[in-house]
Each structure stands twice: as structure tokens, then as C-alpha cells.
Amino acid sequence: SMAYTDKSFEDRNAIKLMALTGAKVFSLEDYFISEGYYYSHLKKALFLREKIIKDEIDYLISGFGYDIPNFIFSNRSAPRQVFWSHGNCTSEVENIDIRMSHFEQQCKDKEWRIFNIQIAEEFLVGSEEDKRKGKLIKDSLLEAFGEDTVFLGTIGRYVKIDSDEYIKVIADIMKENPNTVYLACGNGDKQSIIEKLKKYKIDENRFIFTGLVNPHQFGWVIDVWSETFPLRQGNSRNEFEAKGGAIIGYKKFYTKEAIEDIEEIAKTINFSPLADTLKEFVEKTSKVIQDKNLRENVGKLYLKLIKKY
């Protein structure tokens, strides 16, 4: 594990579960945690590279987006190096032997080896205790904003919602539905988003920056997941989907395969949760805000979809 403590701490329970399979787990957190957030990334990268060579690792598999894996791949630390993409099509790091992903990639100029993997329900839905705490949080928010409030929102890094196009659409939705509150759950730079809220005249009292949250609790708080664009959410969206939450998406940023799967199941409720245009995105979101039964049916649609996979 690269143990990026500046992003998030290790999940010790996940490490224990991996060890139970017989896998040997090595974490850099044990070696660098005493240095806190301000550690030498180069020192850490060199330490991990030497460990990989010493342990005679044959296949090195990693995602990119951080300096340490980029450094380790570029310096050929293992005989075979595999880039596992989580949608990062732009990576041009040297010494990639194989490119793979667990879902279809939008960039088709590279050869991808695609496979599907089922995520265990416990990781997607969370515990009954999480659900109970989520209900308490929601009850508290309803008491503060009113019983008829519908909570829009997303969970993820703030950079995902920092888009003029997206914030303008949210402004149109909230203007049309004054009983809505947007919960921006995650972390990152807020200032740029705050400026856009002012630009599009969104009441800042109805746009709440929650900071980091437990997605298995707030997944029960958010009523409508207005998917971000052009940057989309990752696993946090799947976690919401697995709880039967309603999601409205902008078709432009979906793969052909995903659109076909969603629209095939959507025939059963005679309503597609994917919008062809921004105007339609506002209209479809407004429909699920105003119609609780439709909202629940859209949620059930996505639940069927995630169970299919």
C-alpha cells in the first residue's frame, strides 16, 4: 500500500480481510505515519520500489494519478507492469505492459482488457447501524429545513461539482423546486464553487458543504443524486445505487453500453433517468423531486441494475 495519508488513512479492517485470504499485505503507513502529512514523497517512492525489487514481485498492478506509482512504473520496478484504469484514459506513463479496467473505457485509442467483478454487498450498502444513523441525520435536517424538503446531493471530491455547466443546472433545478437543499459531501477547495453559487444566485443556506462524511450514512440522507459532469462520481455513486437511491444522469457522459443497459430496464417504469440535454436534465430531476413514487421507482430501477452486475 502506498499509504497516502494526505488523502485518507488505511482501512485496517480491509487489510485484515485481505490477510485472511492468505495474501501478504505490506503497508507503507507503518513506516511513514510518524512523519505526518509532510513527508518526502521521493523517499517513500524509493522505499517502496526497493521493497518491490527485494520481494521479487513479478506483476505490479496500479492505478495512476499520484506521483509514487508514476515514479515506480517509469523506473521499471517489476518485470510486468499493469495499469488498472479507473477511468483515467489520459495516463501516458512509460513502461505500461497491459492496460485493464473493470468497466468500459471511453478512450478507444488504447488496447484495454476489460473484466467485470462483483462488489460484495457489505461494501456497497453498509451496516444497519449506518442506516439508523443516516435516518437520525436526515430527521435532524428535515427538522431544520422543513418536512417537505427534498435533498439533492453527491458524495465525492469537490472538484467533481466545480463546473459552471453543472452548477448552473443545479441552480435551475433549485429555482424550480424551492423545497430542495443540496448536500455537497466530500472535501477539497470550496472557494471556486462558492463563487459559482453567487454567480448563479443559489442561496448558500440551501447549498451545504458537509465535509467528509460516511457514505453509508449519507447515502440514506440524499433523496436525489444529481450526477456531476463532466467529471462523474466513482464508487460513491455505486454505494448510493445499492441503497435504492434515485439518480439522474446526463447521457452525454455515459458509455453506449451503460445507456443501453439503463434504458432497457427503464422501460419497466416508462421513465428514463438519463437526459439527452441539460434542459431535459432539469426537467427529469424536477419530476423525481415532485413525485415521490417516481423517485422510489427510479431507485428500484438502479437497484435492479446493480444487482444484475
PDB file of C-alpha atoms in Angstrom:
ATOM      1  CA  SER A   1       0.000   0.000   0.000  1.00  0.00           C
ATOM      2  CA  MET A   2       1.241   3.467  -0.912  1.00  0.00           C
ATOM      3  CA  ALA A   3      -0.462   4.790   2.241  1.00  0.00           C
ATOM      4  CA  TYR A   4      -1.291   8.287   1.036  1.00  0.00           C
ATOM      5  CA  THR A   5      -2.110   9.620   4.493  1.00  0.00           C
ATOM      6  CA  ASP A   6      -2.595  13.061   2.921  1.00  0.00           C
ATOM      7  CA  LYS A   7      -5.640  11.625   1.115  1.00  0.00           C
ATOM      8  CA  SER A   8      -7.052   9.095   3.589  1.00  0.00           C
ATOM      9  CA  PHE A   9      -5.793   6.712   6.244  1.00  0.00           C
ATOM     10  CA  GLU A  10      -5.533   2.976   5.754  1.00  0.00           C
ATOM     11  CA  ASP A  11      -8.669   0.886   6.239  1.00  0.00           C
ATOM     12  CA  ARG A  12      -7.298  -1.575   8.786  1.00  0.00           C
ATOM     13  CA  ASN A  13     -10.381  -3.788   8.500  1.00  0.00           C
ATOM     14  CA  ALA A  14      -9.844  -4.123   4.738  1.00  0.00           C
ATOM     15  CA  ILE A  15      -6.206  -5.082   5.375  1.00  0.00           C
ATOM     16  CA  LYS A  16      -7.308  -7.768   7.847  1.00  0.00           C
ATOM     17  CA  LEU A  17      -9.824  -9.151   5.326  1.00  0.00           C
ATOM     18  CA  MET A  18      -7.119  -9.331   2.648  1.00  0.00           C
ATOM     19  CA  ALA A  19      -4.746 -11.086   5.043  1.00  0.00           C
ATOM     20  CA  LEU A  20      -7.466 -13.673   5.786  1.00  0.00           C
ATOM     21  CA  THR A  21      -7.402 -14.719   2.106  1.00  0.00           C
ATOM     22  CA  GLY A  22      -3.753 -15.668   2.520  1.00  0.00           C
ATOM     23  CA  ALA A  23      -2.441 -12.572   0.774  1.00  0.00           C
ATOM     24  CA  LYS A  24       0.646 -10.898   2.218  1.00  0.00           C
ATOM     25  CA  VAL A  25      -0.145  -7.240   2.888  1.00  0.00           C
ATOM     26  CA  PHE A  26       2.595  -4.635   3.132  1.00  0.00           C
ATOM     27  CA  SER A  27       1.717  -1.055   4.066  1.00  0.00           C
ATOM     28  CA  LEU A  28       3.999   1.958   3.984  1.00  0.00           C
ATOM     29  CA  GLU A  29       1.826   3.599   6.637  1.00  0.00           C
ATOM     30  CA  ASP A  30       3.670   1.614   9.308  1.00  0.00           C
ATOM     31  CA  TYR A  31       6.944   3.209   8.209  1.00  0.00           C
ATOM     32  CA  PHE A  32       5.951   6.791   7.447  1.00  0.00           C
ATOM     33  CA  ILE A  33       2.984   7.611   9.720  1.00  0.00           C
ATOM     34  CA  SER A  34       5.287   9.152  12.326  1.00  0.00           C
ATOM     35  CA  GLU A  35       6.252  11.832   9.762  1.00  0.00           C
ATOM     36  CA  GLY A  36       2.625  13.037   9.499  1.00  0.00           C
ATOM     37  CA  TYR A  37       1.351  14.758   6.365  1.00  0.00           C
ATOM     38  CA  TYR A  38       4.597  16.478   5.411  1.00  0.00           C
ATOM     39  CA  TYR A  39       6.774  13.576   4.381  1.00  0.00           C
ATOM     40  CA  SER A  40       9.127  13.139   1.424  1.00  0.00           C
ATOM     41  CA  HIS A  41       7.211  11.515  -1.419  1.00  0.00           C
ATOM     42  CA  LEU A  42      10.505  10.706  -3.166  1.00  0.00           C
ATOM     43  CA  LYS A  43      11.848   8.922  -0.075  1.00  0.00           C
ATOM     44  CA  LYS A  44       8.599   6.941   0.159  1.00  0.00           C
ATOM     45  CA  ALA A  45       8.633   6.052  -3.560  1.00  0.00           C
ATOM     46  CA  LEU A  46      12.251   4.841  -3.400  1.00  0.00           C
ATOM     47  CA  PHE A  47      11.498   2.807  -0.258  1.00  0.00           C
ATOM     48  CA  LEU A  48       8.549   1.073  -1.967  1.00  0.00           C
ATOM     49  CA  ARG A  49      10.495   0.482  -5.198  1.00  0.00           C
ATOM     50  CA  GLU A  50      13.332  -1.209  -3.295  1.00  0.00           C
ATOM     51  CA  LYS A  51      10.779  -3.352  -1.412  1.00  0.00           C
ATOM     52  CA  ILE A  52       9.126  -4.466  -4.689  1.00  0.00           C
ATOM     53  CA  ILE A  53      12.520  -5.479  -6.136  1.00  0.00           C
ATOM     54  CA  LYS A  54      13.635  -7.202  -2.914  1.00  0.00           C
ATOM     55  CA  ASP A  55      10.383  -9.213  -2.695  1.00  0.00           C
ATOM     56  CA  GLU A  56      10.789 -10.199  -6.377  1.00  0.00           C
ATOM     57  CA  ILE A  57       7.319  -9.036  -7.365  1.00  0.00           C
ATOM     58  CA  ASP A  58       6.530 -10.379 -10.867  1.00  0.00           C
ATOM     59  CA  TYR A  59       3.384  -8.406 -11.660  1.00  0.00           C
ATOM     60  CA  LEU A  60       2.890  -4.844 -10.485  1.00  0.00           C
ATOM     61  CA  ILE A  61      -0.699  -3.572 -10.844  1.00  0.00           C
ATOM     62  CA  SER A  62      -1.652   0.017 -10.003  1.00  0.00           C
ATOM     63  CA  GLY A  63      -3.849   2.948 -10.835  1.00  0.00           C
ATOM     64  CA  PHE A  64      -2.294   6.343 -11.556  1.00  0.00           C
ATOM     65  CA  GLY A  65      -2.963   9.951 -10.616  1.00  0.00           C
ATOM     66  CA  TYR A  66      -0.349  10.160  -7.872  1.00  0.00           C
ATOM     67  CA  ASP A  67       3.385  10.684  -8.032  1.00  0.00           C
ATOM     68  CA  ILE A  68       4.509   7.434  -6.363  1.00  0.00           C
ATOM     69  CA  PRO A  69       3.007   4.895  -8.830  1.00  0.00           C
ATOM     70  CA  ASN A  70       4.044   7.109 -11.754  1.00  0.00           C
ATOM     71  CA  PHE A  71       7.638   7.073 -10.457  1.00  0.00           C
ATOM     72  CA  ILE A  72       7.649   3.315  -9.777  1.00  0.00           C
ATOM     73  CA  PHE A  73       6.285   2.439 -13.236  1.00  0.00           C
ATOM     74  CA  SER A  74       8.553   4.870 -15.075  1.00  0.00           C
ATOM     75  CA  ASN A  75      11.586   3.296 -13.407  1.00  0.00           C
ATOM     76  CA  ARG A  76      10.529  -0.279 -14.304  1.00  0.00           C
ATOM     77  CA  SER A  77      10.261  -1.733 -10.810  1.00  0.00           C
ATOM     78  CA  ALA A  78       8.765  -5.109 -11.872  1.00  0.00           C
ATOM     79  CA  PRO A  79       9.105  -7.372 -14.960  1.00  0.00           C
ATOM     80  CA  ARG A  80       5.427  -6.919 -15.886  1.00  0.00           C
ATOM     81  CA  GLN A  81       3.592  -3.683 -15.098  1.00  0.00           C
ATOM     82  CA  VAL A  82      -0.175  -3.393 -15.426  1.00  0.00           C
ATOM     83  CA  PHE A  83      -2.126  -0.116 -15.387  1.00  0.00           C
ATOM     84  CA  TRP A  84      -5.569  -0.593 -13.808  1.00  0.00           C
ATOM     85  CA  SER A  85      -7.668   2.316 -15.022  1.00  0.00           C
ATOM     86  CA  HIS A  86     -10.494   3.812 -13.014  1.00  0.00           C
ATOM     87  CA  GLY A  87     -11.480   5.951 -15.987  1.00  0.00           C
ATOM     88  CA  ASN A  88      -8.120   7.704 -16.317  1.00  0.00           C
ATOM     89  CA  CYS A  89      -7.632   7.432 -20.058  1.00  0.00           C
ATOM     90  CA  THR A  90      -5.002  10.162 -20.323  1.00  0.00           C
ATOM     91  CA  SER A  91      -2.180   8.424 -18.467  1.00  0.00           C
ATOM     92  CA  GLU A  92       0.942   8.241 -20.606  1.00  0.00           C
ATOM     93  CA  VAL A  93       3.395   6.934 -18.016  1.00  0.00           C
ATOM     94  CA  GLU A  94       6.192   4.817 -19.518  1.00  0.00           C
ATOM     95  CA  ASN A  95       6.611   1.053 -19.101  1.00  0.00           C
ATOM     96  CA  ILE A  96       2.949   0.025 -19.142  1.00  0.00           C
ATOM     97  CA  ASP A  97       2.734  -3.539 -20.462  1.00  0.00           C
ATOM     98  CA  ILE A  98      -1.025  -4.100 -20.100  1.00  0.00           C
ATOM     99  CA  ARG A  99      -3.979  -1.769 -19.636  1.00  0.00           C
ATOM    100  CA  MET A 100      -7.044  -3.156 -17.873  1.00  0.00           C
ATOM    101  CA  SER A 101     -10.239  -1.958 -16.187  1.00  0.00           C
ATOM    102  CA  HIS A 102     -13.371  -3.279 -14.532  1.00  0.00           C
ATOM    103  CA  PHE A 103     -15.603  -1.204 -16.833  1.00  0.00           C
ATOM    104  CA  GLU A 104     -15.639   0.009 -20.454  1.00  0.00           C
ATOM    105  CA  GLN A 105     -13.279   2.922 -21.117  1.00  0.00           C
ATOM    106  CA  GLN A 106     -14.323   5.974 -23.102  1.00  0.00           C
ATOM    107  CA  CYS A 107     -10.943   6.310 -24.843  1.00  0.00           C
ATOM    108  CA  LYS A 108     -10.614   3.702 -27.560  1.00  0.00           C
ATOM    109  CA  ASP A 109      -7.105   4.529 -28.840  1.00  0.00           C
ATOM    110  CA  LYS A 110      -5.501   2.013 -26.436  1.00  0.00           C
ATOM    111  CA  GLU A 111      -5.941  -1.726 -26.064  1.00  0.00           C
ATOM    112  CA  TRP A 112      -7.958  -2.454 -22.909  1.00  0.00           C
ATOM    113  CA  ARG A 113      -8.553  -5.786 -21.201  1.00  0.00           C
ATOM    114  CA  ILE A 114     -11.979  -5.383 -19.600  1.00  0.00           C
ATOM    115  CA  PHE A 115     -13.383  -7.617 -16.881  1.00  0.00           C
ATOM    116  CA  ASN A 116     -16.404  -7.422 -14.592  1.00  0.00           C
ATOM    117  CA  ILE A 117     -16.173  -8.007 -10.872  1.00  0.00           C
ATOM    118  CA  GLN A 118     -18.994  -8.188  -8.366  1.00  0.00           C
ATOM    119  CA  ILE A 119     -18.585  -5.970  -5.298  1.00  0.00           C
ATOM    120  CA  ALA A 120     -19.717  -7.581  -2.042  1.00  0.00           C
ATOM    121  CA  GLU A 121     -22.956  -6.066  -0.740  1.00  0.00           C
ATOM    122  CA  GLU A 122     -21.414  -5.196   2.647  1.00  0.00           C
ATOM    123  CA  PHE A 123     -19.061  -2.751   0.903  1.00  0.00           C
ATOM    124  CA  LEU A 124     -21.855  -1.139  -1.119  1.00  0.00           C
ATOM    125  CA  VAL A 125     -24.732  -0.907   1.336  1.00  0.00           C
ATOM    126  CA  GLY A 126     -23.069  -0.635   4.748  1.00  0.00           C
ATOM    127  CA  SER A 127     -24.466  -1.811   8.062  1.00  0.00           C
ATOM    128  CA  GLU A 128     -27.868  -1.500   9.725  1.00  0.00           C
ATOM    129  CA  GLU A 129     -26.198   0.817  12.239  1.00  0.00           C
ATOM    130  CA  ASP A 130     -25.103   3.098   9.359  1.00  0.00           C
ATOM    131  CA  LYS A 131     -28.686   3.131   8.084  1.00  0.00           C
ATOM    132  CA  ARG A 132     -30.012   4.007  11.562  1.00  0.00           C
ATOM    133  CA  LYS A 133     -27.515   6.862  11.933  1.00  0.00           C
ATOM    134  CA  GLY A 134     -28.363   8.080   8.447  1.00  0.00           C
ATOM    135  CA  LYS A 135     -32.042   8.284   9.397  1.00  0.00           C
ATOM    136  CA  LEU A 136     -31.167  10.305  12.521  1.00  0.00           C
ATOM    137  CA  ILE A 137     -29.128  12.743  10.402  1.00  0.00           C
ATOM    138  CA  LYS A 138     -31.977  13.080   7.913  1.00  0.00           C
ATOM    139  CA  ASP A 139     -34.564  13.638  10.660  1.00  0.00           C
ATOM    140  CA  SER A 140     -32.376  16.394  12.075  1.00  0.00           C
ATOM    141  CA  LEU A 141     -32.043  18.070   8.655  1.00  0.00           C
ATOM    142  CA  LEU A 142     -35.787  17.811   7.984  1.00  0.00           C
ATOM    143  CA  GLU A 143     -36.429  19.470  11.330  1.00  0.00           C
ATOM    144  CA  ALA A 144     -34.100  22.306  10.336  1.00  0.00           C
ATOM    145  CA  PHE A 145     -35.314  22.811   6.742  1.00  0.00           C
ATOM    146  CA  GLY A 146     -38.918  21.567   6.820  1.00  0.00           C
ATOM    147  CA  GLU A 147     -40.647  18.211   6.469  1.00  0.00           C
ATOM    148  CA  ASP A 148     -41.277  18.658   2.719  1.00  0.00           C
ATOM    149  CA  THR A 149     -37.568  19.189   1.941  1.00  0.00           C
ATOM    150  CA  VAL A 150     -36.019  17.016  -0.773  1.00  0.00           C
ATOM    151  CA  PHE A 151     -32.250  16.593  -0.512  1.00  0.00           C
ATOM    152  CA  LEU A 152     -30.223  16.710  -3.696  1.00  0.00           C
ATOM    153  CA  GLY A 153     -26.574  15.825  -3.430  1.00  0.00           C
ATOM    154  CA  THR A 154     -23.469  13.889  -4.277  1.00  0.00           C
ATOM    155  CA  ILE A 155     -20.601  12.349  -2.344  1.00  0.00           C
ATOM    156  CA  GLY A 156     -17.052  12.828  -3.600  1.00  0.00           C
ATOM    157  CA  ARG A 157     -14.238  15.307  -4.062  1.00  0.00           C
ATOM    158  CA  TYR A 158     -15.438  18.885  -4.520  1.00  0.00           C
ATOM    159  CA  VAL A 159     -13.606  19.136  -7.837  1.00  0.00           C
ATOM    160  CA  LYS A 160     -16.399  16.933  -9.268  1.00  0.00           C
ATOM    161  CA  ILE A 161     -19.019  19.661  -8.708  1.00  0.00           C
ATOM    162  CA  ASP A 162     -16.736  22.595  -9.585  1.00  0.00           C
ATOM    163  CA  SER A 163     -18.186  23.080 -13.058  1.00  0.00           C
ATOM    164  CA  ASP A 164     -20.033  26.128 -14.429  1.00  0.00           C
ATOM    165  CA  GLU A 165     -22.259  23.921 -16.546  1.00  0.00           C
ATOM    166  CA  TYR A 166     -23.184  21.696 -13.605  1.00  0.00           C
ATOM    167  CA  ILE A 167     -23.744  24.443 -11.023  1.00  0.00           C
ATOM    168  CA  LYS A 168     -25.950  26.363 -13.479  1.00  0.00           C
ATOM    169  CA  VAL A 169     -28.121  23.255 -13.942  1.00  0.00           C
ATOM    170  CA  ILE A 170     -28.378  22.810 -10.156  1.00  0.00           C
ATOM    171  CA  ALA A 171     -29.380  26.482  -9.883  1.00  0.00           C
ATOM    172  CA  ASP A 172     -32.185  25.935 -12.424  1.00  0.00           C
ATOM    173  CA  ILE A 173     -33.385  22.828 -10.553  1.00  0.00           C
ATOM    174  CA  MET A 174     -33.386  24.573  -7.160  1.00  0.00           C
ATOM    175  CA  LYS A 175     -35.134  27.641  -8.566  1.00  0.00           C
ATOM    176  CA  GLU A 176     -37.888  25.414  -9.958  1.00  0.00           C
ATOM    177  CA  ASN A 177     -38.051  23.420  -6.711  1.00  0.00           C
ATOM    178  CA  PRO A 178     -37.680  25.804  -3.746  1.00  0.00           C
ATOM    179  CA  ASN A 179     -38.105  22.922  -1.278  1.00  0.00           C
ATOM    180  CA  THR A 180     -34.708  21.450  -2.229  1.00  0.00           C
ATOM    181  CA  VAL A 181     -31.398  21.552  -0.363  1.00  0.00           C
ATOM    182  CA  TYR A 182     -28.121  20.422  -1.965  1.00  0.00           C
ATOM    183  CA  LEU A 183     -25.715  18.402   0.197  1.00  0.00           C
ATOM    184  CA  ALA A 184     -22.168  18.646  -1.157  1.00  0.00           C
ATOM    185  CA  CYS A 185     -20.484  15.779   0.691  1.00  0.00           C
ATOM    186  CA  GLY A 186     -16.741  15.441   0.387  1.00  0.00           C
ATOM    187  CA  ASN A 187     -13.650  17.580   0.615  1.00  0.00           C
ATOM    188  CA  GLY A 188     -11.498  19.944  -1.423  1.00  0.00           C
ATOM    189  CA  ASP A 189     -11.385  23.609  -2.400  1.00  0.00           C
ATOM    190  CA  LYS A 190     -14.776  25.275  -1.855  1.00  0.00           C
ATOM    191  CA  GLN A 191     -13.964  28.851  -2.866  1.00  0.00           C
ATOM    192  CA  SER A 192     -14.333  28.363  -6.620  1.00  0.00           C
ATOM    193  CA  ILE A 193     -17.689  26.633  -6.066  1.00  0.00           C
ATOM    194  CA  ILE A 194     -18.892  29.396  -3.721  1.00  0.00           C
ATOM    195  CA  GLU A 195     -18.158  31.954  -6.454  1.00  0.00           C
ATOM    196  CA  LYS A 196     -20.277  29.929  -8.876  1.00  0.00           C
ATOM    197  CA  LEU A 197     -23.115  29.741  -6.333  1.00  0.00           C
ATOM    198  CA  LYS A 198     -23.113  33.553  -6.218  1.00  0.00           C
ATOM    199  CA  LYS A 199     -22.860  33.782 -10.000  1.00  0.00           C
ATOM    200  CA  TYR A 200     -25.952  31.622 -10.491  1.00  0.00           C
ATOM    201  CA  LYS A 201     -27.795  33.044  -7.490  1.00  0.00           C
ATOM    202  CA  ILE A 202     -28.039  29.844  -5.426  1.00  0.00           C
ATOM    203  CA  ASP A 203     -28.990  30.505  -1.812  1.00  0.00           C
ATOM    204  CA  GLU A 204     -25.858  29.475   0.104  1.00  0.00           C
ATOM    205  CA  ASN A 205     -28.030  28.474   3.059  1.00  0.00           C
ATOM    206  CA  ARG A 206     -29.536  25.770   0.842  1.00  0.00           C
ATOM    207  CA  PHE A 207     -26.199  24.509  -0.521  1.00  0.00           C
ATOM    208  CA  ILE A 208     -24.444  22.738   2.345  1.00  0.00           C
ATOM    209  CA  PHE A 209     -20.768  21.768   2.319  1.00  0.00           C
ATOM    210  CA  THR A 210     -20.813  18.869   4.762  1.00  0.00           C
ATOM    211  CA  GLY A 211     -17.118  17.989   4.568  1.00  0.00           C
ATOM    212  CA  LEU A 212     -16.071  14.336   4.641  1.00  0.00           C
ATOM    213  CA  VAL A 213     -18.943  12.012   5.534  1.00  0.00           C
ATOM    214  CA  ASN A 214     -19.625   8.323   5.968  1.00  0.00           C
ATOM    215  CA  PRO A 215     -21.163   7.430   2.561  1.00  0.00           C
ATOM    216  CA  HIS A 216     -23.109   4.572   4.124  1.00  0.00           C
ATOM    217  CA  GLN A 217     -24.888   7.046   6.384  1.00  0.00           C
ATOM    218  CA  PHE A 218     -25.407   9.955   3.977  1.00  0.00           C
ATOM    219  CA  GLY A 219     -26.485   7.511   1.275  1.00  0.00           C
ATOM    220  CA  TRP A 220     -29.722   7.276   3.264  1.00  0.00           C
ATOM    221  CA  VAL A 221     -29.968  11.075   3.630  1.00  0.00           C
ATOM    222  CA  ILE A 222     -29.753  12.149  -0.028  1.00  0.00           C
ATOM    223  CA  ASP A 223     -33.035  11.738  -1.948  1.00  0.00           C
ATOM    224  CA  VAL A 224     -31.879  12.530  -5.486  1.00  0.00           C
ATOM    225  CA  TRP A 225     -28.335  12.055  -6.739  1.00  0.00           C
ATOM    226  CA  SER A 226     -27.810  14.685  -9.445  1.00  0.00           C
ATOM    227  CA  GLU A 227     -24.796  13.124 -11.090  1.00  0.00           C
ATOM    228  CA  THR A 228     -21.946  15.527 -11.774  1.00  0.00           C
ATOM    229  CA  PHE A 229     -20.435  16.305 -15.172  1.00  0.00           C
ATOM    230  CA  PRO A 230     -18.129  16.479 -16.984  1.00  0.00           C
ATOM    231  CA  LEU A 231     -16.360  14.667 -14.092  1.00  0.00           C
ATOM    232  CA  ARG A 232     -18.521  11.838 -12.750  1.00  0.00           C
ATOM    233  CA  GLN A 233     -18.543  10.051  -9.399  1.00  0.00           C
ATOM    234  CA  GLY A 234     -16.951   6.669  -8.867  1.00  0.00           C
ATOM    235  CA  ASN A 235     -17.767   4.092  -6.208  1.00  0.00           C
ATOM    236  CA  SER A 236     -19.741   6.571  -4.075  1.00  0.00           C
ATOM    237  CA  ARG A 237     -22.369   6.533  -6.826  1.00  0.00           C
ATOM    238  CA  ASN A 238     -22.449   2.714  -6.766  1.00  0.00           C
ATOM    239  CA  GLU A 239     -22.926   2.809  -2.995  1.00  0.00           C
ATOM    240  CA  PHE A 240     -25.895   5.143  -3.390  1.00  0.00           C
ATOM    241  CA  GLU A 241     -27.289   2.989  -6.204  1.00  0.00           C
ATOM    242  CA  ALA A 242     -27.080  -0.121  -3.990  1.00  0.00           C
ATOM    243  CA  LYS A 243     -29.263   1.609  -1.375  1.00  0.00           C
ATOM    244  CA  GLY A 244     -32.035   2.097  -3.935  1.00  0.00           C
ATOM    245  CA  GLY A 245     -31.391   5.802  -4.372  1.00  0.00           C
ATOM    246  CA  ALA A 246     -32.720   7.784  -7.350  1.00  0.00           C
ATOM    247  CA  ILE A 247     -30.066   9.006  -9.797  1.00  0.00           C
ATOM    248  CA  ILE A 248     -30.430  11.401 -12.724  1.00  0.00           C
ATOM    249  CA  GLY A 249     -27.559  11.423 -15.209  1.00  0.00           C
ATOM    250  CA  TYR A 250     -26.513  13.328 -18.333  1.00  0.00           C
ATOM    251  CA  LYS A 251     -26.362  10.832 -21.204  1.00  0.00           C
ATOM    252  CA  LYS A 252     -23.508  12.671 -22.921  1.00  0.00           C
ATOM    253  CA  PHE A 253     -21.039  11.339 -20.359  1.00  0.00           C
ATOM    254  CA  TYR A 254     -22.206   7.707 -20.305  1.00  0.00           C
ATOM    255  CA  THR A 255     -20.817   4.880 -22.420  1.00  0.00           C
ATOM    256  CA  LYS A 256     -23.021   3.378 -25.125  1.00  0.00           C
ATOM    257  CA  GLU A 257     -23.168   0.100 -23.176  1.00  0.00           C
ATOM    258  CA  ALA A 258     -24.301   1.807 -19.945  1.00  0.00           C
ATOM    259  CA  ILE A 259     -27.017   3.780 -21.767  1.00  0.00           C
ATOM    260  CA  GLU A 260     -28.400   0.595 -23.353  1.00  0.00           C
ATOM    261  CA  ASP A 261     -28.469  -1.245 -20.014  1.00  0.00           C
ATOM    262  CA  ILE A 262     -30.191   1.599 -18.134  1.00  0.00           C
ATOM    263  CA  GLU A 263     -32.751   2.357 -20.824  1.00  0.00           C
ATOM    264  CA  GLU A 264     -33.674  -1.309 -21.258  1.00  0.00           C
ATOM    265  CA  ILE A 265     -34.587  -1.614 -17.562  1.00  0.00           C
ATOM    266  CA  ALA A 266     -36.180   1.861 -17.591  1.00  0.00           C
ATOM    267  CA  LYS A 267     -38.877   0.596 -19.964  1.00  0.00           C
ATOM    268  CA  THR A 268     -40.489  -1.112 -16.970  1.00  0.00           C
ATOM    269  CA  ILE A 269     -41.331   2.257 -15.373  1.00  0.00           C
ATOM    270  CA  ASN A 270     -41.783   4.223 -18.609  1.00  0.00           C
ATOM    271  CA  PHE A 271     -39.242   6.822 -17.481  1.00  0.00           C
ATOM    272  CA  SER A 272     -35.571   7.090 -18.410  1.00  0.00           C
ATOM    273  CA  PRO A 273     -33.341   8.654 -15.712  1.00  0.00           C
ATOM    274  CA  LEU A 274     -30.841   9.722 -18.390  1.00  0.00           C
ATOM    275  CA  ALA A 275     -31.191  13.139 -20.012  1.00  0.00           C
ATOM    276  CA  ASP A 276     -30.254  13.957 -23.621  1.00  0.00           C
ATOM    277  CA  THR A 277     -29.893  17.692 -22.932  1.00  0.00           C
ATOM    278  CA  LEU A 278     -29.268  19.980 -19.961  1.00  0.00           C
ATOM    279  CA  LYS A 279     -32.849  21.237 -20.238  1.00  0.00           C
ATOM    280  CA  GLU A 280     -34.076  17.658 -20.002  1.00  0.00           C
ATOM    281  CA  PHE A 281     -31.729  17.056 -17.037  1.00  0.00           C
ATOM    282  CA  VAL A 282     -33.543  19.838 -15.177  1.00  0.00           C
ATOM    283  CA  GLU A 283     -36.961  18.506 -16.219  1.00  0.00           C
ATOM    284  CA  LYS A 284     -36.240  14.898 -15.228  1.00  0.00           C
ATOM    285  CA  THR A 285     -34.722  15.914 -11.901  1.00  0.00           C
ATOM    286  CA  SER A 286     -37.752  18.088 -11.166  1.00  0.00           C
ATOM    287  CA  LYS A 287     -40.081  15.176 -11.915  1.00  0.00           C
ATOM    288  CA  VAL A 288     -38.418  12.862  -9.398  1.00  0.00           C
ATOM    289  CA  ILE A 289     -38.290  15.689  -6.826  1.00  0.00           C
ATOM    290  CA  GLN A 290     -42.015  16.347  -7.167  1.00  0.00           C
ATOM    291  CA  ASP A 291     -43.166  12.720  -7.445  1.00  0.00           C
ATOM    292  CA  LYS A 292     -42.094  10.524  -4.526  1.00  0.00           C
ATOM    293  CA  ASN A 293     -43.472   7.356  -6.146  1.00  0.00           C
ATOM    294  CA  LEU A 294     -41.470   8.006  -9.316  1.00  0.00           C
ATOM    295  CA  ARG A 295     -38.402   8.706  -7.171  1.00  0.00           C
ATOM    296  CA  GLU A 296     -38.782   5.346  -5.447  1.00  0.00           C
ATOM    297  CA  ASN A 297     -39.309   3.566  -8.772  1.00  0.00           C
ATOM    298  CA  VAL A 298     -36.164   5.134 -10.247  1.00  0.00           C
ATOM    299  CA  GLY A 299     -34.302   3.947  -7.162  1.00  0.00           C
ATOM    300  CA  LYS A 300     -35.642   0.407  -7.638  1.00  0.00           C
ATOM    301  CA  LEU A 301     -34.575   0.567 -11.282  1.00  0.00           C
ATOM    302  CA  TYR A 302     -30.974   1.262 -10.310  1.00  0.00           C
ATOM    303  CA  LEU A 303     -31.135  -1.398  -7.608  1.00  0.00           C
ATOM    304  CA  LYS A 304     -32.090  -3.943 -10.282  1.00  0.00           C
ATOM    305  CA  LEU A 305     -29.233  -2.720 -12.427  1.00  0.00           C
ATOM    306  CA  ILE A 306     -26.552  -3.031  -9.753  1.00  0.00           C
ATOM    307  CA  LYS A 307     -27.842  -6.477  -8.727  1.00  0.00           C
ATOM    308  CA  LYS A 308     -27.567  -7.532 -12.353  1.00  0.00           C
ATOM    309  CA  TYR A 309     -23.838  -6.883 -12.132  1.00  0.00           C
TER     310      TYR A 309
END
